XYZ file of C-alpha atoms in Angstrom:
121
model
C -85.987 -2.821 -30.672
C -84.784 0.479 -32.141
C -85.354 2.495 -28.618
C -83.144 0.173 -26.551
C -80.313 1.178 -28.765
C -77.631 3.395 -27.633
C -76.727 6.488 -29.427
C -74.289 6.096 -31.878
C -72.450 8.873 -31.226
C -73.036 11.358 -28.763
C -75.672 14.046 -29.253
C -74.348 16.755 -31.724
C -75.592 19.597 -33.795
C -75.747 19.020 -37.534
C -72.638 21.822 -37.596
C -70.630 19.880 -35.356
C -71.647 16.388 -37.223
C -70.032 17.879 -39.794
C -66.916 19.113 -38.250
C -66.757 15.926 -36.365
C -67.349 13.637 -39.453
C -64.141 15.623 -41.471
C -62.292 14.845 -39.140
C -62.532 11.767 -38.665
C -63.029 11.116 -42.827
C -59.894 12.729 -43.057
C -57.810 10.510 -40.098
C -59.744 7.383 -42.723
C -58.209 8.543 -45.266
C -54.643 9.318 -43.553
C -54.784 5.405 -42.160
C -56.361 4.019 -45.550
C -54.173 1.071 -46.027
C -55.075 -0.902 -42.398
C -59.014 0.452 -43.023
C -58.961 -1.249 -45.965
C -57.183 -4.674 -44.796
C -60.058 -4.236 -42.114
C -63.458 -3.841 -45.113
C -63.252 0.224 -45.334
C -62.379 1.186 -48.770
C -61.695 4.287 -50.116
C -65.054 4.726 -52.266
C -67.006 3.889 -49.200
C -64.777 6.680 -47.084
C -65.381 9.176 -50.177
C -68.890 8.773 -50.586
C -69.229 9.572 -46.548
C -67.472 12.743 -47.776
C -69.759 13.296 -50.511
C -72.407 13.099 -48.382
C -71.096 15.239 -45.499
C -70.791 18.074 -47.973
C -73.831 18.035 -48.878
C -75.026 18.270 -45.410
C -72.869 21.024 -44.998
C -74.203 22.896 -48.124
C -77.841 22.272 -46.751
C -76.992 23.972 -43.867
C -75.758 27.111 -45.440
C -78.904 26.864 -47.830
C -81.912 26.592 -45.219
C -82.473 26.950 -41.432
C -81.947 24.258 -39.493
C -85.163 24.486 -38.488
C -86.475 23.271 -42.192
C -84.277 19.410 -42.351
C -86.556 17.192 -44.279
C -86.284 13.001 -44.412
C -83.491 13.019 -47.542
C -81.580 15.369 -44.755
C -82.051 12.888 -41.677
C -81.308 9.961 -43.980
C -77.698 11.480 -44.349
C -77.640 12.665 -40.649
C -78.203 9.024 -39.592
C -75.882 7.721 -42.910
C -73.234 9.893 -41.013
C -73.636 8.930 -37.488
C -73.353 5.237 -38.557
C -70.052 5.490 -40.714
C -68.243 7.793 -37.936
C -69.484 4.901 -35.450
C -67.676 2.049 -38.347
C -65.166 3.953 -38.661
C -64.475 4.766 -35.045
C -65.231 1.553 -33.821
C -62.583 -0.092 -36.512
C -60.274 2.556 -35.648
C -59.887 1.986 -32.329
C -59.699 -1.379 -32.418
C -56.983 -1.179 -35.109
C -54.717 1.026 -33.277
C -55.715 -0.671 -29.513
C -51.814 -1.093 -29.246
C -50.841 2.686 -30.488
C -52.465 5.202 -27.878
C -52.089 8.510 -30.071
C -53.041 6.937 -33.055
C -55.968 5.621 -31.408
C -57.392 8.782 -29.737
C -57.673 10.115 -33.170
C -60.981 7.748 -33.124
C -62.187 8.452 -30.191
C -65.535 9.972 -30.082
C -65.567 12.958 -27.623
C -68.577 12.238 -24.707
C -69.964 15.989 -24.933
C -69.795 18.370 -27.854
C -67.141 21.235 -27.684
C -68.599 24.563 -26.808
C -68.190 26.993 -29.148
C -65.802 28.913 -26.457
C -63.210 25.644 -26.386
C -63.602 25.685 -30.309
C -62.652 29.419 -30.466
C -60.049 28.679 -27.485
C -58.684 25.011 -29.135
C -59.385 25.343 -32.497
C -57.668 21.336 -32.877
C -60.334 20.165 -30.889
């Protein structure tokens, strides 16, 4: 059952899930008012936060190399509530294209060279 689903969101190192999850936290947060007509409160979009920083912190603490279960539990946590909130987003703002895009999940990673080139991506 589990292997015939579809990546939540595309293939990304546990630096960029973090970059990518911010961001997308933070549009949340900007929009909170039609998330939460739409089931996604503010606690819910704060604890992703809270758990996205301490992702972030166990990155700068260990080697990626060493990620035990609590540390995939959050990774997958993560991947699920940018998917929610992604998924509500752009069905939200289906009628606003720029507001939209902002909850669009890129289909590749950016390189490190297009993040040093277009640091907004």
């Amino acid at each position: 059952m589990e292997s015939n689903r579809r990546p939540i969101v595309p293939q990304l190192t546990r630096r960029e899930l973090v970059r990518v999850c911010n961001e997308k936290l933070t549009c949340a947060a900007r929009d909170l008012a039609e998330f939460t007509r739409n089931g996604i409160n503010a606690s819910y979009i704060v604890a992703m936060a809270h758990k996205c920083e301490t992702l972030a912190q166990s990155l700068d603490e260990k080697s990626q190399a060493q990620v035990n279960p609590e540390t995939r539990q959050v990774e997958t946590d993560l991947k699920e509530a940018i998917a929610n909130i992604c998924g509500l987003g752009r069905t939200i703002f289906q009628h606003d294209p720029l507001r939209r895009k902002d909850y669009e999940l890129a289909a590749k990673p950016v390189t490190r060279q297009q993040a040093q080139r277009f640091p907004h991506l």
